[in-house]
Structures are given as structure tokens and as C-alpha cells.
Amino acid sequence: DAGVIQSPRHEVTEMGQEVTLRCKPISGHDYLFWYRQTMMRGLELLIYFNNNVPIDDSGMPEDRFSAKMPNASFSTLKIQPSEPRDSAVYFCASSLNQPDGYTFGSGTRLTVV
Amino acid sequence: GNSVTQMEGPVTLSEEAFLTINCTYTATGYPSLFWYVQYPGEGLQLLLKATKADDKGSNKGFEATYRKETTSFHLEKGSVQVSDSAVYFCALNSGYSTLTFGKGTMLLVSP
């Protein structure tokens, strides 16, 4: 298996633009997590899905953020409109309902200018 | 709620030095405890884990012992290498599907 695949690896966008981050989890994993990592706040859980259904989105910072999982092999995290304070590394992870089974993607580094 | 506190970094060591990275936690019940490692430009990887009190997790020369009485899970390695330079995250799970992470501790090892 190729692991958790995220795209793009790097994204630079202007303030106010829409940004879409993509994630392909490991086949067969039934949990998918979106995290954000910054120097100031560390690693924050934004939202997670179980069997494609959003379970907890309490970490989503604002209504500008939305996430979807239309099927078991694909998820998106969208920011609209983007702001400079959204600049961070966004990680996707998947698991089989075992905390030690978390597999992280390589992340998307987002820069909003 | 659950929380994990790690020592602030960076921790700077010379090759072959002894490493300790402190981690303490607050949790309801009896959590499982983990150390994850993040190498530059990569995602987090599981390093080791312990699921009950007095368990010792170990991997790649790293060790950590689950101490319920002090609510701690300190990471140790007897002789670090340059290739161990990374960010280390302590984490816990108290029965749900999500992990609670500490803020991470950067380790820099020089030759």
C-alpha cells in the first residue's frame, strides 16, 4: 500500500481565495482524521470521520473550514475564503479504530499571503 | 479533559549522549500512552506504546515506562545518533478513537 496520500504537498495562495486539500486514506481504514500543525498551537485535530460520516468537527476553527468524505477512498478539506492565519501544515491520517494504527500522510504546507 | 504536557525544546545533544524527554499527562480512566516521531518534511510515525501501568514500550533503542503514580511516560535513549534528530510527540488515548497529542519536543543531535 502506498500509505496515506495527500495533495498538493505545497500550496501558496492569496488571501480570499478558496483552497482545497485532498487526502486518500489507506484502503480498508475506516477512520480518517484531519489535523493542523503550527508552531504556536502544535497539532490540532480539526475533524474526523468514521465510515465516511463526520463524527466530531468541534476542532474546525470557523465556518470558513469545511470537510467532506464522499467515499471511503477520498476526503477534502476546504477553506473559503482563506486568510493568512490559516497558514500551517495540514495532515490527514487514517486508522482501523486503533490509536496505534494511525498512519499519517506527508502533509500539505499551506501558505496564505 | 485529557491533556499531555511535554518539555519544551529544542533539546540539543552530542552524538552518543543520553536522552530524556519528559511527558506527563492528565486523563480520565486508564489511558494508553504513545510516542510518535516526526522527521523533517514527513508525517508522524508511531515510535512506541504502552497500554497499562508499569508497561515498558521500546523500539529502535528508545524506551518509555508507563508510570501511573506520577502520570508520566518519559522517553529515553542511551546513546543518540544524528539520525534521531526529529520532533517527538507524546500522546494518549483514553478509550476513544482519537489521540490527544502534546506540543512536541524537537531533538537536535550534532556529530
Short mmCIF file of C-alpha atoms in Angstrom, two decimals:
data_model
loop_
_atom_site.label_atom_id
_atom_site.label_comp_id
_atom_site.label_asym_id
_atom_site.label_seq_id
_atom_site.Cartn_x
_atom_site.Cartn_y
_atom_site.Cartn_z
CA ASP A 1 0.00 0.00 0.00
CA ALA A 2 1.25 3.49 -0.83
CA GLY A 3 0.19 4.87 2.54
CA VAL A 4 -1.92 7.96 3.09
CA ILE A 5 -1.59 10.24 0.09
CA GLN A 6 -2.10 13.98 0.37
CA SER A 7 -2.09 16.58 -2.36
CA PRO A 8 -0.77 19.08 -3.03
CA ARG A 9 2.44 18.95 -0.96
CA HIS A 10 2.73 22.72 -1.04
CA GLU A 11 0.12 25.39 -1.73
CA VAL A 12 0.64 29.13 -1.90
CA THR A 13 -2.47 31.22 -2.34
CA GLU A 14 -3.65 34.76 -1.91
CA MET A 15 -5.89 35.86 0.89
CA GLY A 16 -9.55 35.45 0.00
CA GLN A 17 -9.02 32.56 -2.40
CA GLU A 18 -10.55 29.12 -1.97
CA VAL A 19 -8.17 26.31 -1.06
CA THR A 20 -8.90 22.59 -1.34
CA LEU A 21 -6.68 19.97 0.27
CA ARG A 22 -7.05 16.32 -0.71
CA CYS A 23 -6.48 13.03 1.04
CA LYS A 24 -6.58 9.38 0.01
CA PRO A 25 -6.58 7.11 3.08
CA ILE A 26 -5.21 3.60 3.26
CA SER A 27 -7.59 1.11 1.70
CA GLY A 28 -9.69 -0.60 4.34
CA HIS A 29 -9.16 2.00 7.05
CA ASP A 30 -12.48 3.19 8.41
CA TYR A 31 -11.33 6.28 10.32
CA LEU A 32 -9.97 9.44 8.73
CA PHE A 33 -8.59 12.44 10.62
CA TRP A 34 -7.62 15.96 9.58
CA TYR A 35 -5.01 17.74 11.72
CA ARG A 36 -3.43 21.17 11.54
CA GLN A 37 0.10 21.82 12.78
CA THR A 38 1.54 25.24 13.67
CA MET A 39 4.43 26.35 15.83
CA MET A 40 2.14 28.26 18.16
CA ARG A 41 -0.62 25.70 18.73
CA GLY A 42 1.09 22.42 17.90
CA LEU A 43 -1.01 19.59 16.45
CA GLU A 44 -4.78 20.23 16.46
CA LEU A 45 -7.49 17.77 15.48
CA LEU A 46 -9.88 19.53 13.12
CA ILE A 47 -12.38 16.80 12.26
CA TYR A 48 -12.63 13.06 11.96
CA PHE A 49 -14.79 10.62 10.02
CA ASN A 50 -15.88 7.05 10.66
CA ASN A 51 -17.12 5.11 7.67
CA ASN A 52 -17.32 8.37 5.70
CA VAL A 53 -19.55 10.05 8.30
CA PRO A 54 -18.27 13.12 10.20
CA ILE A 55 -18.16 12.24 13.89
CA ASP A 56 -16.62 15.27 15.55
CA ASP A 57 -15.97 18.61 13.88
CA SER A 58 -15.55 20.62 17.06
CA GLY A 59 -11.97 21.40 16.13
CA MET A 60 -12.87 23.16 12.91
CA PRO A 61 -11.89 26.74 13.66
CA GLU A 62 -14.55 28.62 11.73
CA ASP A 63 -17.31 28.31 9.18
CA ARG A 64 -14.70 29.07 6.54
CA PHE A 65 -13.49 25.49 7.00
CA SER A 66 -15.41 22.51 5.67
CA ALA A 67 -14.55 18.85 5.13
CA LYS A 68 -16.17 16.10 3.15
CA MET A 69 -15.68 12.40 2.62
CA PRO A 70 -17.81 11.38 -0.36
CA ASN A 71 -16.46 7.82 -0.35
CA ALA A 72 -14.08 5.55 1.53
CA SER A 73 -11.09 6.48 -0.61
CA PHE A 74 -11.23 10.27 -0.72
CA SER A 75 -11.61 13.27 1.55
CA THR A 76 -11.26 17.02 1.09
CA LEU A 77 -10.66 19.92 3.43
CA LYS A 78 -11.74 23.26 2.02
CA ILE A 79 -11.02 26.76 3.24
CA GLN A 80 -13.11 29.56 1.75
CA PRO A 81 -12.10 32.35 1.96
CA SER A 82 -8.53 31.71 3.08
CA GLU A 83 -6.70 34.06 5.47
CA PRO A 84 -3.00 34.43 6.35
CA ARG A 85 -3.61 32.90 9.80
CA ASP A 86 -4.64 29.67 8.07
CA SER A 87 -1.01 29.16 7.05
CA ALA A 88 0.05 25.81 8.54
CA VAL A 89 0.82 22.21 7.68
CA TYR A 90 -2.34 20.15 7.30
CA PHE A 91 -2.11 16.42 7.90
CA CYS A 92 -4.50 13.66 7.04
CA ALA A 93 -4.33 10.34 8.92
CA SER A 94 -6.28 7.10 8.72
CA SER A 95 -6.71 4.13 11.03
CA LEU A 96 -8.58 0.91 11.74
CA ASN A 97 -10.02 2.12 15.06
CA GLN A 98 -6.72 1.53 16.81
CA PRO A 99 -4.83 4.57 18.10
CA ASP A 100 -1.52 2.92 17.37
CA GLY A 101 -2.73 2.22 13.88
CA TYR A 102 -2.73 5.89 12.89
CA THR A 103 -0.93 6.37 9.57
CA PHE A 104 -0.19 9.96 8.69
CA GLY A 105 0.27 11.44 5.25
CA SER A 106 3.23 13.68 4.47
CA GLY A 107 1.11 16.79 4.87
CA THR A 108 0.22 19.85 2.82
CA ARG A 109 2.11 23.03 3.65
CA LEU A 110 -0.30 25.91 3.09
CA THR A 111 0.88 29.49 2.83
CA VAL A 112 -1.70 32.26 2.51
CA VAL A 113 -0.21 35.61 1.51
CA GLY B 1 -10.47 16.64 29.83
CA ASN B 2 -7.38 14.87 28.58
CA SER B 3 -4.09 16.69 28.19
CA VAL B 4 -0.43 15.93 27.57
CA THR B 5 2.46 18.13 28.66
CA GLN B 6 5.94 17.76 27.20
CA MET B 7 9.17 19.51 27.99
CA GLU B 8 9.87 22.42 25.70
CA GLY B 9 12.65 22.11 23.21
CA PRO B 10 14.80 22.16 21.41
CA VAL B 11 16.85 19.52 23.17
CA THR B 12 20.39 19.75 21.85
CA LEU B 13 22.75 16.81 22.36
CA SER B 14 26.01 15.47 21.04
CA GLU B 15 26.08 12.07 19.37
CA GLU B 16 26.15 9.15 21.88
CA ALA B 17 24.70 11.27 24.69
CA PHE B 18 21.84 10.05 26.88
CA LEU B 19 18.38 11.35 26.01
CA THR B 20 15.38 12.02 28.23
CA ILE B 21 12.25 13.80 27.02
CA ASN B 22 9.70 14.32 29.77
CA CYS B 23 5.99 13.72 29.29
CA THR B 24 3.19 13.95 31.84
CA TYR B 25 -0.50 13.53 31.28
CA THR B 26 -3.96 14.15 32.67
CA ALA B 27 -6.70 11.73 31.72
CA THR B 28 -9.84 10.03 32.93
CA GLY B 29 -9.62 6.31 33.46
CA TYR B 30 -6.61 4.31 32.34
CA PRO B 31 -5.29 5.65 29.05
CA SER B 32 -2.93 4.06 26.58
CA LEU B 33 0.23 6.10 26.01
CA PHE B 34 2.27 6.62 22.86
CA TRP B 35 5.35 8.29 21.47
CA TYR B 36 5.29 9.42 17.86
CA VAL B 37 8.25 10.78 15.87
CA GLN B 38 8.18 13.30 13.03
CA TYR B 39 11.23 13.55 10.77
CA PRO B 40 11.69 16.74 8.74
CA GLY B 41 9.16 17.08 5.94
CA GLU B 42 7.25 13.96 6.94
CA GLY B 43 4.14 12.96 8.86
CA LEU B 44 4.13 11.42 12.32
CA GLN B 45 5.10 7.78 12.82
CA LEU B 46 4.40 5.58 15.82
CA LEU B 47 7.62 5.00 17.78
CA LEU B 48 6.40 3.01 20.80
CA LYS B 49 3.41 2.48 23.05
CA ALA B 50 2.29 1.18 26.46
CA THR B 51 -1.24 0.19 27.32
CA LYS B 52 -1.20 -0.29 31.10
CA ALA B 53 0.64 0.80 34.21
CA ASP B 54 4.28 -0.37 34.52
CA ASP B 55 4.37 -1.45 30.87
CA LYS B 56 7.58 -0.53 29.05
CA GLY B 57 7.38 0.32 25.38
CA SER B 58 10.55 0.06 23.31
CA ASN B 59 11.67 0.46 19.71
CA LYS B 60 14.89 1.43 17.89
CA GLY B 61 16.73 1.82 21.20
CA PHE B 62 14.10 4.15 22.66
CA GLU B 63 12.20 3.21 25.80
CA ALA B 64 9.38 4.66 27.89
CA THR B 65 7.70 3.28 31.03
CA TYR B 66 4.06 3.93 31.91
CA ARG B 67 4.13 5.38 35.46
CA LYS B 68 0.61 5.69 36.81
CA GLU B 69 1.68 7.05 40.20
CA THR B 70 3.44 10.02 38.61
CA THR B 71 1.22 10.16 35.47
CA SER B 72 4.35 10.15 33.33
CA PHE B 73 5.71 8.47 30.21
CA HIS B 74 9.24 9.81 29.74
CA LEU B 75 11.14 8.88 26.59
CA GLU B 76 14.74 7.70 26.97
CA LYS B 77 17.58 6.51 24.77
CA GLY B 78 21.00 5.52 25.99
CA SER B 79 23.02 6.78 23.01
CA VAL B 80 21.51 9.10 20.44
CA GLN B 81 22.57 9.36 16.81
CA VAL B 82 22.44 12.25 14.36
CA SER B 83 19.67 10.38 12.56
CA ASP B 84 17.48 10.65 15.69
CA SER B 85 17.11 14.39 15.08
CA ALA B 86 13.35 14.89 14.80
CA VAL B 87 10.31 16.13 16.68
CA TYR B 88 8.91 13.73 19.29
CA PHE B 89 5.25 13.75 20.35
CA CYS B 90 3.78 12.16 23.43
CA ALA B 91 0.12 11.16 23.08
CA LEU B 92 -2.66 9.39 24.93
CA ASN B 93 -5.91 7.64 24.19
CA SER B 94 -8.48 7.09 26.92
CA GLY B 95 -10.83 4.74 25.17
CA TYR B 96 -11.96 6.73 22.17
CA SER B 97 -10.73 6.65 18.61
CA THR B 98 -8.81 9.90 18.75
CA LEU B 99 -5.42 10.68 20.21
CA THR B 100 -4.55 13.68 22.35
CA PHE B 101 -1.06 14.93 21.46
CA GLY B 102 1.45 17.03 23.33
CA LYS B 103 3.02 20.02 21.57
CA GLY B 104 6.11 18.10 20.56
CA THR B 105 9.78 18.35 21.53
CA MET B 106 12.44 18.97 18.93
CA LEU B 107 15.65 16.95 19.31
CA LEU B 108 18.83 18.12 17.59
CA VAL B 109 21.83 15.78 17.66
CA SER B 110 25.21 17.04 16.48
CA PRO B 111 28.17 14.85 15.38
#
